[in-house]
mmCIF file with all atom_site columns, N, CA and C in Angstrom:
data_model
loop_
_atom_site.group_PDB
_atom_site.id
_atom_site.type_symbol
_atom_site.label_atom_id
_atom_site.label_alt_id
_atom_site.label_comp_id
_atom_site.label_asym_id
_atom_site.label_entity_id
_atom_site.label_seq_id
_atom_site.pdbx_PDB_ins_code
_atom_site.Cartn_x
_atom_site.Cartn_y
_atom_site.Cartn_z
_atom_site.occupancy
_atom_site.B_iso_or_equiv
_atom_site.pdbx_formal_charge
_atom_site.auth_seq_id
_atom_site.auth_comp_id
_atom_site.auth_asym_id
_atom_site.auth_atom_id
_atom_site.pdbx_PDB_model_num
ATOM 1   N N  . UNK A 1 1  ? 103.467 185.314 109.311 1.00 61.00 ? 990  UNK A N  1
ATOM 2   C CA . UNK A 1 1  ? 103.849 185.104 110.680 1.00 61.00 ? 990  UNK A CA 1
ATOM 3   C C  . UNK A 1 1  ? 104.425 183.702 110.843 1.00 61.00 ? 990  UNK A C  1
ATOM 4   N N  . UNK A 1 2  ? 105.071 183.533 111.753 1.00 71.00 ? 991  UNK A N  1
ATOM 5   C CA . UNK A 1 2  ? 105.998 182.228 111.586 1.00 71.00 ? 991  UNK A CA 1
ATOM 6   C C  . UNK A 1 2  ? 105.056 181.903 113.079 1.00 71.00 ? 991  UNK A C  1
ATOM 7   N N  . UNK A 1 3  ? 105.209 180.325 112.662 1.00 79.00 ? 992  UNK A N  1
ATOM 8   C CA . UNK A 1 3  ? 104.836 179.355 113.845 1.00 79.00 ? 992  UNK A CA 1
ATOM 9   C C  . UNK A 1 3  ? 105.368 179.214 115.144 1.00 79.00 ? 992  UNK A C  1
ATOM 10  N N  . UNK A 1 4  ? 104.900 179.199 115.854 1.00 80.00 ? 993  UNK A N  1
ATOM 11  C CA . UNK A 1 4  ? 105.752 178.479 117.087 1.00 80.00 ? 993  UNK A CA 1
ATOM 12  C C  . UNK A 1 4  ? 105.346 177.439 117.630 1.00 80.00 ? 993  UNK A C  1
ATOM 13  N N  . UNK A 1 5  ? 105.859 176.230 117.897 1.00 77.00 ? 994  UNK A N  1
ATOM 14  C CA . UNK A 1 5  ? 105.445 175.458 118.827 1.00 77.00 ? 994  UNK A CA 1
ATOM 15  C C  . UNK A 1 5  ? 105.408 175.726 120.232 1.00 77.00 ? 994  UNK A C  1
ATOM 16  N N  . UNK A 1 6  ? 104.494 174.804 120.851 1.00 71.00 ? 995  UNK A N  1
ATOM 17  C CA . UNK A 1 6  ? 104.265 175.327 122.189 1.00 71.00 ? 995  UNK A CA 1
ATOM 18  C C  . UNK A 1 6  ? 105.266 174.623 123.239 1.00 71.00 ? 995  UNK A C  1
ATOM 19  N N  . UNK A 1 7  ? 105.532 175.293 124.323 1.00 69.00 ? 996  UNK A N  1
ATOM 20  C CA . UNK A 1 7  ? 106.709 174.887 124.600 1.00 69.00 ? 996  UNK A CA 1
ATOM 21  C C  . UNK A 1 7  ? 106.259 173.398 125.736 1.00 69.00 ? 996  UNK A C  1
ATOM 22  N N  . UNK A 1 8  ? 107.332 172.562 125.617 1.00 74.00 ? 997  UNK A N  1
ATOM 23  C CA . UNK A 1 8  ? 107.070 170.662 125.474 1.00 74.00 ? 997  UNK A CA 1
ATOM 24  C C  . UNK A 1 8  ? 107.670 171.428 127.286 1.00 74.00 ? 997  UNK A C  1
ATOM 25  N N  . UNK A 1 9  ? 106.972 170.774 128.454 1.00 74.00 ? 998  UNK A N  1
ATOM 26  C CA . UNK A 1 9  ? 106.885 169.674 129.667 1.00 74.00 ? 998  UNK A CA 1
ATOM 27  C C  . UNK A 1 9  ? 107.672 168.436 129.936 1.00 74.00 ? 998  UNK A C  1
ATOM 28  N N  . UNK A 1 10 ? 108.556 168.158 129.733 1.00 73.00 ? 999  UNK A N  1
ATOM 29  C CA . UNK A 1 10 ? 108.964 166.532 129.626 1.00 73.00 ? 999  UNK A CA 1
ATOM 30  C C  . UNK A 1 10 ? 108.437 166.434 131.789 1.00 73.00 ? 999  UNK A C  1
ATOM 31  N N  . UNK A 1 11 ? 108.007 164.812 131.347 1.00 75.00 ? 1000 UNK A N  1
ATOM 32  C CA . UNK A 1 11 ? 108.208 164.594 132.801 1.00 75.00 ? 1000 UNK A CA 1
ATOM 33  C C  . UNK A 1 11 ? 109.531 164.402 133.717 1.00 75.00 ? 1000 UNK A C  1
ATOM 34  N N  . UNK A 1 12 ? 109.568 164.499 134.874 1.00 78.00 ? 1001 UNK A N  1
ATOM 35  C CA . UNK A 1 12 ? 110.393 164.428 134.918 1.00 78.00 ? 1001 UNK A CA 1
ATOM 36  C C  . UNK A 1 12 ? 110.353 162.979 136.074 1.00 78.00 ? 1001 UNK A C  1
ATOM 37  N N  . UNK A 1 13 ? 111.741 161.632 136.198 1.00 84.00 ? 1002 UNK A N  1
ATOM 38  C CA . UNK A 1 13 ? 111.738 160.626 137.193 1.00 84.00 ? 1002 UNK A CA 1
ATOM 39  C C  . UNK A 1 13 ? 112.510 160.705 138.458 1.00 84.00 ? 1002 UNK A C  1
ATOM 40  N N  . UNK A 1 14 ? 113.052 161.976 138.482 1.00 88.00 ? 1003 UNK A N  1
ATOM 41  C CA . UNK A 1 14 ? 114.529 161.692 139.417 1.00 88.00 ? 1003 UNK A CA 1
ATOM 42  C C  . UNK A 1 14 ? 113.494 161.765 140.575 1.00 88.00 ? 1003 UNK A C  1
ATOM 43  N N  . UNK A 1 15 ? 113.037 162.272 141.264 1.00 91.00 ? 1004 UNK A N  1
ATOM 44  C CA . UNK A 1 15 ? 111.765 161.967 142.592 1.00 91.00 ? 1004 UNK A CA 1
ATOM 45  C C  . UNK A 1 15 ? 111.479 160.465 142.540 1.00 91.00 ? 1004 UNK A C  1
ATOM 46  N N  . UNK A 1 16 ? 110.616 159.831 141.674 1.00 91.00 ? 1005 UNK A N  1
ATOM 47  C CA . UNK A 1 16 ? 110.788 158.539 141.836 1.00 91.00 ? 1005 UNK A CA 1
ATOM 48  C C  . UNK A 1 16 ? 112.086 157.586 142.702 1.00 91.00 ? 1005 UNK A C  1
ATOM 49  N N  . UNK A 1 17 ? 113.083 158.110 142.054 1.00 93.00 ? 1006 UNK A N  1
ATOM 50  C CA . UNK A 1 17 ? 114.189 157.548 142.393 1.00 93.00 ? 1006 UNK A CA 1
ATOM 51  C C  . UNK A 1 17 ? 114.888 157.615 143.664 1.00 93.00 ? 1006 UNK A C  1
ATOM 52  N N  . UNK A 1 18 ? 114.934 158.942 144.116 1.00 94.00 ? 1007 UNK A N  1
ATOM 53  C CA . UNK A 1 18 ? 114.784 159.044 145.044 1.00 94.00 ? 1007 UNK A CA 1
ATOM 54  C C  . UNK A 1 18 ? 114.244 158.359 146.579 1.00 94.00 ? 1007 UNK A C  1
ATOM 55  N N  . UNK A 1 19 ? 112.354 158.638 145.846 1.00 94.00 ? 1008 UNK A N  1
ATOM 56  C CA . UNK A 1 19 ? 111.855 157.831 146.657 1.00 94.00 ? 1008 UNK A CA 1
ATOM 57  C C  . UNK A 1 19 ? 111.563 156.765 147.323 1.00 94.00 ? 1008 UNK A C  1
ATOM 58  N N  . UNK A 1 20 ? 112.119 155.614 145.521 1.00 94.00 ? 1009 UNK A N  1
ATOM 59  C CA . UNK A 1 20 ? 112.360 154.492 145.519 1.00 94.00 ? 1009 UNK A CA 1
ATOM 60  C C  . UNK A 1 20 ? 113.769 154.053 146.480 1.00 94.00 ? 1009 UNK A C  1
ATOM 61  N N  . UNK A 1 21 ? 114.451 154.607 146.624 1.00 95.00 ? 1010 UNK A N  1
ATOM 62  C CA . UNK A 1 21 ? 115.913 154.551 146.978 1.00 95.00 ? 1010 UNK A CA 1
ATOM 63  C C  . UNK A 1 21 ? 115.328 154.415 148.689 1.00 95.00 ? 1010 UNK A C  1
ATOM 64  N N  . UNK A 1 22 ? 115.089 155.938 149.295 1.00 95.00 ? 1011 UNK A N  1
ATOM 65  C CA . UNK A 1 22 ? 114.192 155.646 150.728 1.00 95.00 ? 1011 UNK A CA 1
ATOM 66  C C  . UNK A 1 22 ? 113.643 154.618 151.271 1.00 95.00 ? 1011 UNK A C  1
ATOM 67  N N  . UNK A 1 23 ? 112.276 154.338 150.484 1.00 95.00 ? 1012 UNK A N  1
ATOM 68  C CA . UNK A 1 23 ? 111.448 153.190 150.898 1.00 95.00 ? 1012 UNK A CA 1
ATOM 69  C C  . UNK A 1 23 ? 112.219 152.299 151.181 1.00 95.00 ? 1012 UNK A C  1
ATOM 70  N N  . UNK A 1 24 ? 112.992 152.034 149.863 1.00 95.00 ? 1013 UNK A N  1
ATOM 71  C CA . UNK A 1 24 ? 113.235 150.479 150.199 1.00 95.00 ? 1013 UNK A CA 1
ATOM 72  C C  . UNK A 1 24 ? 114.384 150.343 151.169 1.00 95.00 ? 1013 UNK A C  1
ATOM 73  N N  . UNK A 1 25 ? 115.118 151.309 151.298 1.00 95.00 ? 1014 UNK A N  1
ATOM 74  C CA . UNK A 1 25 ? 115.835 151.426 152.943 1.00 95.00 ? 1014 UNK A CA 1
ATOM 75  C C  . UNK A 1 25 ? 115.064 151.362 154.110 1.00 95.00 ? 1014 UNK A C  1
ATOM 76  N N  . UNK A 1 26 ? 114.109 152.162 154.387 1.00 95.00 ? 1015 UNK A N  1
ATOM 77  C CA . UNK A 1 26 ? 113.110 151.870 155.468 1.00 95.00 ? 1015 UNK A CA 1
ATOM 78  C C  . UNK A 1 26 ? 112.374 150.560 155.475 1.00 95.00 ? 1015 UNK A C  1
ATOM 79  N N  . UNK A 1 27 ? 112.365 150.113 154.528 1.00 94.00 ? 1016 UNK A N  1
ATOM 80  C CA . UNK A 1 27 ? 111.308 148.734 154.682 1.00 94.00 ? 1016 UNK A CA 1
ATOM 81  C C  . UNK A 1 27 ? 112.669 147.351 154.646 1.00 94.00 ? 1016 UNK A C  1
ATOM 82  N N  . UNK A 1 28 ? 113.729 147.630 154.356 1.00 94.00 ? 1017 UNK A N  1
ATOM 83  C CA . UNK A 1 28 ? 114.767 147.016 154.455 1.00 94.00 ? 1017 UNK A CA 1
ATOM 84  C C  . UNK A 1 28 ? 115.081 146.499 155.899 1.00 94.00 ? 1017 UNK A C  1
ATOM 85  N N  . UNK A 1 29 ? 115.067 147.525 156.368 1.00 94.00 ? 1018 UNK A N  1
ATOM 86  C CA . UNK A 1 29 ? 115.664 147.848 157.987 1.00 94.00 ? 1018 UNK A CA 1
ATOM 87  C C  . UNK A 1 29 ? 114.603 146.985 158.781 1.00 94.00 ? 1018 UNK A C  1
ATOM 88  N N  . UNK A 1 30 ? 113.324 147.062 158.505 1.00 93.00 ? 1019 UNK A N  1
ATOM 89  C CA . UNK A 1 30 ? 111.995 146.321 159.550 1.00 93.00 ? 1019 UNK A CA 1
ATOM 90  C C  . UNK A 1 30 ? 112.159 144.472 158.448 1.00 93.00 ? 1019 UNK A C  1
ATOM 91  N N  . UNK A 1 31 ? 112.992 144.884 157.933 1.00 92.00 ? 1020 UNK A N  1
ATOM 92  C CA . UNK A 1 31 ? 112.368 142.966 157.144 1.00 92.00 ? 1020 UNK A CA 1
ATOM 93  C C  . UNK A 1 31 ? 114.131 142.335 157.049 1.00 92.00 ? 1020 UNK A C  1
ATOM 94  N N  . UNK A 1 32 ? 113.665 141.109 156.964 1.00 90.00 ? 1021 UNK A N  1
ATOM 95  C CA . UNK A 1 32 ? 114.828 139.918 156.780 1.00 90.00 ? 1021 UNK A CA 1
ATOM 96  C C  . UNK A 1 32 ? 115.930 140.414 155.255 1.00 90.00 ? 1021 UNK A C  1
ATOM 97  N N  . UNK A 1 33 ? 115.495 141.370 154.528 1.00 88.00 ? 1022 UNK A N  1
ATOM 98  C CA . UNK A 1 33 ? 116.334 141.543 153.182 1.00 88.00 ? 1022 UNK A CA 1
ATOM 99  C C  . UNK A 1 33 ? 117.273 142.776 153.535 1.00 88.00 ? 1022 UNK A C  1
ATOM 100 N N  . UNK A 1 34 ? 117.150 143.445 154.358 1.00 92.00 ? 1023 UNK A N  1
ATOM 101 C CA . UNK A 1 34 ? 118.401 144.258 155.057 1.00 92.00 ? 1023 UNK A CA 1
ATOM 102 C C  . UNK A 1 34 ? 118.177 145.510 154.022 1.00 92.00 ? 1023 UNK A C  1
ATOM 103 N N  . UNK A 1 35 ? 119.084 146.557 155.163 1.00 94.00 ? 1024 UNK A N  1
ATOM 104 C CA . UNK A 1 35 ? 118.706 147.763 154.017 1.00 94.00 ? 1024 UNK A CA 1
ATOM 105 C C  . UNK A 1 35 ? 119.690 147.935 152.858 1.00 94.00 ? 1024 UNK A C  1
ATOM 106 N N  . UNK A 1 36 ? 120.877 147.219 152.910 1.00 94.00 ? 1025 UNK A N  1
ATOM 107 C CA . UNK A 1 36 ? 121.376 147.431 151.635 1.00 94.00 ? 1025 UNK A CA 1
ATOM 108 C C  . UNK A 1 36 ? 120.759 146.855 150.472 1.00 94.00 ? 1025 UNK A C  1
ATOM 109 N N  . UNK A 1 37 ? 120.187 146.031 150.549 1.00 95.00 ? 1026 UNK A N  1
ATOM 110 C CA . UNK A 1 37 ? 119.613 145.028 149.474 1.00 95.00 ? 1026 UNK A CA 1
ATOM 111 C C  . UNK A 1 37 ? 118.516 145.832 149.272 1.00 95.00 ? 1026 UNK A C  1
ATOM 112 N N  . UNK A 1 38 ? 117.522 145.989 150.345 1.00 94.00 ? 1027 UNK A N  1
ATOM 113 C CA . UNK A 1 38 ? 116.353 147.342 150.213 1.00 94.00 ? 1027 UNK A CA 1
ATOM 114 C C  . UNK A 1 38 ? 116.854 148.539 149.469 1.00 94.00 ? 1027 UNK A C  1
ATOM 115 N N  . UNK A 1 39 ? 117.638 149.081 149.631 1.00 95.00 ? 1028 UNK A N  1
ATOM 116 C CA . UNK A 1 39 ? 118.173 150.387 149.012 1.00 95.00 ? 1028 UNK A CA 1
ATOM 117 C C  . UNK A 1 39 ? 118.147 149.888 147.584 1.00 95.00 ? 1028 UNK A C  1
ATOM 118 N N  . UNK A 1 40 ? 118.859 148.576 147.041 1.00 96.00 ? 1029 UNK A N  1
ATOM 119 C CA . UNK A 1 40 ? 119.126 148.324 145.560 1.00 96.00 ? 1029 UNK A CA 1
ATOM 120 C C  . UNK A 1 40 ? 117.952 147.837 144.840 1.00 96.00 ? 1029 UNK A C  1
ATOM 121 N N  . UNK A 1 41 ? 117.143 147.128 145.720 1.00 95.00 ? 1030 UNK A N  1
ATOM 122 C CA . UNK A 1 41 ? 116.115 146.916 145.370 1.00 95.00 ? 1030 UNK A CA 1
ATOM 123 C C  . UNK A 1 41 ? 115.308 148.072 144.754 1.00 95.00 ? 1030 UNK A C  1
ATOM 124 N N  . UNK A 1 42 ? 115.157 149.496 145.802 1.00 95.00 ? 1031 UNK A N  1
ATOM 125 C CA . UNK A 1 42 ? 114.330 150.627 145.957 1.00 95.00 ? 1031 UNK A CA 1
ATOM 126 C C  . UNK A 1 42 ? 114.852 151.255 144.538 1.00 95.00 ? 1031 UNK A C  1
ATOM 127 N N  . UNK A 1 43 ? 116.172 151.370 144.336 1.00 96.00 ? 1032 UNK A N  1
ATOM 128 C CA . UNK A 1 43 ? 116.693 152.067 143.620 1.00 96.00 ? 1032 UNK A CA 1
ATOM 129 C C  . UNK A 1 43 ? 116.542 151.466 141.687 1.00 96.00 ? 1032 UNK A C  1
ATOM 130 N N  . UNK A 1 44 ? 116.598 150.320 141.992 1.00 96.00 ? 1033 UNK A N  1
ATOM 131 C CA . UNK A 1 44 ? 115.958 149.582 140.838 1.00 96.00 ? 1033 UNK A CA 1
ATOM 132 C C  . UNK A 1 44 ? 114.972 149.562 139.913 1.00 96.00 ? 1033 UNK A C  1
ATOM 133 N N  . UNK A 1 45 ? 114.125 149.540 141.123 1.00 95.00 ? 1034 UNK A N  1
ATOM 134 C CA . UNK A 1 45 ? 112.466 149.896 141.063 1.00 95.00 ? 1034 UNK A CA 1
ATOM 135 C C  . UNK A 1 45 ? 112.297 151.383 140.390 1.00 95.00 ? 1034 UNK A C  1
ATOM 136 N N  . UNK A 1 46 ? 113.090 152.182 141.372 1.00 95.00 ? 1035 UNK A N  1
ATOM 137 C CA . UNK A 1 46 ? 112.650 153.763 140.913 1.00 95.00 ? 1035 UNK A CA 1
ATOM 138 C C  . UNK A 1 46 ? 113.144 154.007 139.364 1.00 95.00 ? 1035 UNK A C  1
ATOM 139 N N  . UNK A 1 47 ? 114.611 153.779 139.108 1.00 95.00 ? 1036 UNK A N  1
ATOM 140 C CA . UNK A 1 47 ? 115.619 153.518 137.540 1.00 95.00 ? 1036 UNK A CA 1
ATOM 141 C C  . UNK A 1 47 ? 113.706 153.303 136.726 1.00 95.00 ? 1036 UNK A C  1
ATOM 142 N N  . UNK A 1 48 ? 113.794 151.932 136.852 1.00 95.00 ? 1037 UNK A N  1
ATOM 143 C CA . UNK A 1 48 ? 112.732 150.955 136.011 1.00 95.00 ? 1037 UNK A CA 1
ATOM 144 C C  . UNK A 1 48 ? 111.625 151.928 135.906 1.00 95.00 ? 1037 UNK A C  1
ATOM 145 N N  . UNK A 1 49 ? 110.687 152.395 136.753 1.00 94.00 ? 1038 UNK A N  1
ATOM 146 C CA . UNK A 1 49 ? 109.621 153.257 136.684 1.00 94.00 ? 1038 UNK A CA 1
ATOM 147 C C  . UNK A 1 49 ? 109.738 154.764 135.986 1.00 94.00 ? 1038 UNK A C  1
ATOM 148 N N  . UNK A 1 50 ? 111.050 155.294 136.298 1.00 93.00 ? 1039 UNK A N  1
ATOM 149 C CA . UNK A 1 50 ? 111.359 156.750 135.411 1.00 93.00 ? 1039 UNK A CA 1
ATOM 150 C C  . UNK A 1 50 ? 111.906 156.215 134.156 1.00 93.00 ? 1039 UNK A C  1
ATOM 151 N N  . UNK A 1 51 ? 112.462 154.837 133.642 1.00 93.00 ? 1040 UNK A N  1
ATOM 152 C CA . UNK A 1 51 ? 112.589 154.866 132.448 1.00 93.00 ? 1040 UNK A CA 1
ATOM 153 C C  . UNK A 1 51 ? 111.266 154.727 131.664 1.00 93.00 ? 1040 UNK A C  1
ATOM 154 N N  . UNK A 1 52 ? 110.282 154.044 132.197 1.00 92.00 ? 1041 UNK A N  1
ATOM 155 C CA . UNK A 1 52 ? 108.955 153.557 131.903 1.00 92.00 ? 1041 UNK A CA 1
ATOM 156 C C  . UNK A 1 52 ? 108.553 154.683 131.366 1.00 92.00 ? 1041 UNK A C  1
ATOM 157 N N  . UNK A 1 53 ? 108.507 156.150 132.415 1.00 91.00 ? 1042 UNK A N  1
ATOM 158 C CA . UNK A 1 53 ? 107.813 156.897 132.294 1.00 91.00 ? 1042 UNK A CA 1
ATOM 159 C C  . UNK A 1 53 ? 108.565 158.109 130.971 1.00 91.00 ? 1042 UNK A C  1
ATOM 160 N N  . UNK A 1 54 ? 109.584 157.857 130.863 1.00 89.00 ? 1043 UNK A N  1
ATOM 161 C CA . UNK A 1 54 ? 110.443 158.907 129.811 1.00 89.00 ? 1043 UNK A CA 1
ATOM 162 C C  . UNK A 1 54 ? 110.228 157.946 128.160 1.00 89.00 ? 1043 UNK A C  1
ATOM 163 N N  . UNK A 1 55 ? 110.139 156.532 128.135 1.00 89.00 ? 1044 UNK A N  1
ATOM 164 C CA . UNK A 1 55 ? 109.502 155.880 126.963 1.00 89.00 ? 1044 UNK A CA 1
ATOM 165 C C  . UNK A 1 55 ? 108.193 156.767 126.268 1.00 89.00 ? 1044 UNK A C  1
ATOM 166 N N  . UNK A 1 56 ? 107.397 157.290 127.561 1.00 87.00 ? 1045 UNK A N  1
ATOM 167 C CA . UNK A 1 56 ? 105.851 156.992 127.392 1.00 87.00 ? 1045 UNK A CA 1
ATOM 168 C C  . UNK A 1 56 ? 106.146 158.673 126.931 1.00 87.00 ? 1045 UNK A C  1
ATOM 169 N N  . UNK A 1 57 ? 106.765 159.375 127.656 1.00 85.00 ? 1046 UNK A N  1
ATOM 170 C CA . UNK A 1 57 ? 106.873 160.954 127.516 1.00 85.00 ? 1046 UNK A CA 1
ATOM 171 C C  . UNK A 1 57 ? 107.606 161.123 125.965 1.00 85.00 ? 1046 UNK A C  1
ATOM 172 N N  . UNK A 1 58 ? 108.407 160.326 125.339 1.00 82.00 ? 1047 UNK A N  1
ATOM 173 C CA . UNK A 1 58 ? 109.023 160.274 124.182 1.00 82.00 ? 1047 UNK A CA 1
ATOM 174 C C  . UNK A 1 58 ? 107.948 159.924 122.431 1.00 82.00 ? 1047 UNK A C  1
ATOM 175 N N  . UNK A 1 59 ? 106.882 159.104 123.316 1.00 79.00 ? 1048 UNK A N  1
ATOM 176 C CA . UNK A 1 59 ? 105.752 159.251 122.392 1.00 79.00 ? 1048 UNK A CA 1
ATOM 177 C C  . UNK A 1 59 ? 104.937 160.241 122.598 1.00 79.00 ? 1048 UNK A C  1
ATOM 178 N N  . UNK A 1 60 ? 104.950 161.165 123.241 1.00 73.00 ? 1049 UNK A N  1
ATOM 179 C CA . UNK A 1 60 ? 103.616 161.918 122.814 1.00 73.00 ? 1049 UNK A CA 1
ATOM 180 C C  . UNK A 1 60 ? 104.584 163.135 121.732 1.00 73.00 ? 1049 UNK A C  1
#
């Protein structure tokens, strides 16, 4: 009988990014750094955290 591996889950970040992208528009808009800068900021953040998390998904 031949093997199979079981089938791999990758995580996935694009939600992060997303979310990151939001926030930091909404929290842009109530503070002195404006929402465009919030948005790049947000969007930064989210990039940085789903690459974090696809490193960590690449070792198991």
């Amino acid at each position: 009988m031949a093997r199979t591996t079981p089938p791999r889950y990758p995580l996935a970040g694009g939600a992060l990014i997303a979310i990151g992208s939001i926030l930091g528009t909404a929290i842009g808009l109530f503070t002195a750094v404006g929402p465009t800068r919030g948005f790049l900021i947000g969007l930064a953040t989210g990039v940085a955290i789903s690459c974090v998390m696809w490193l960590l998904d690449l070792r198991k």
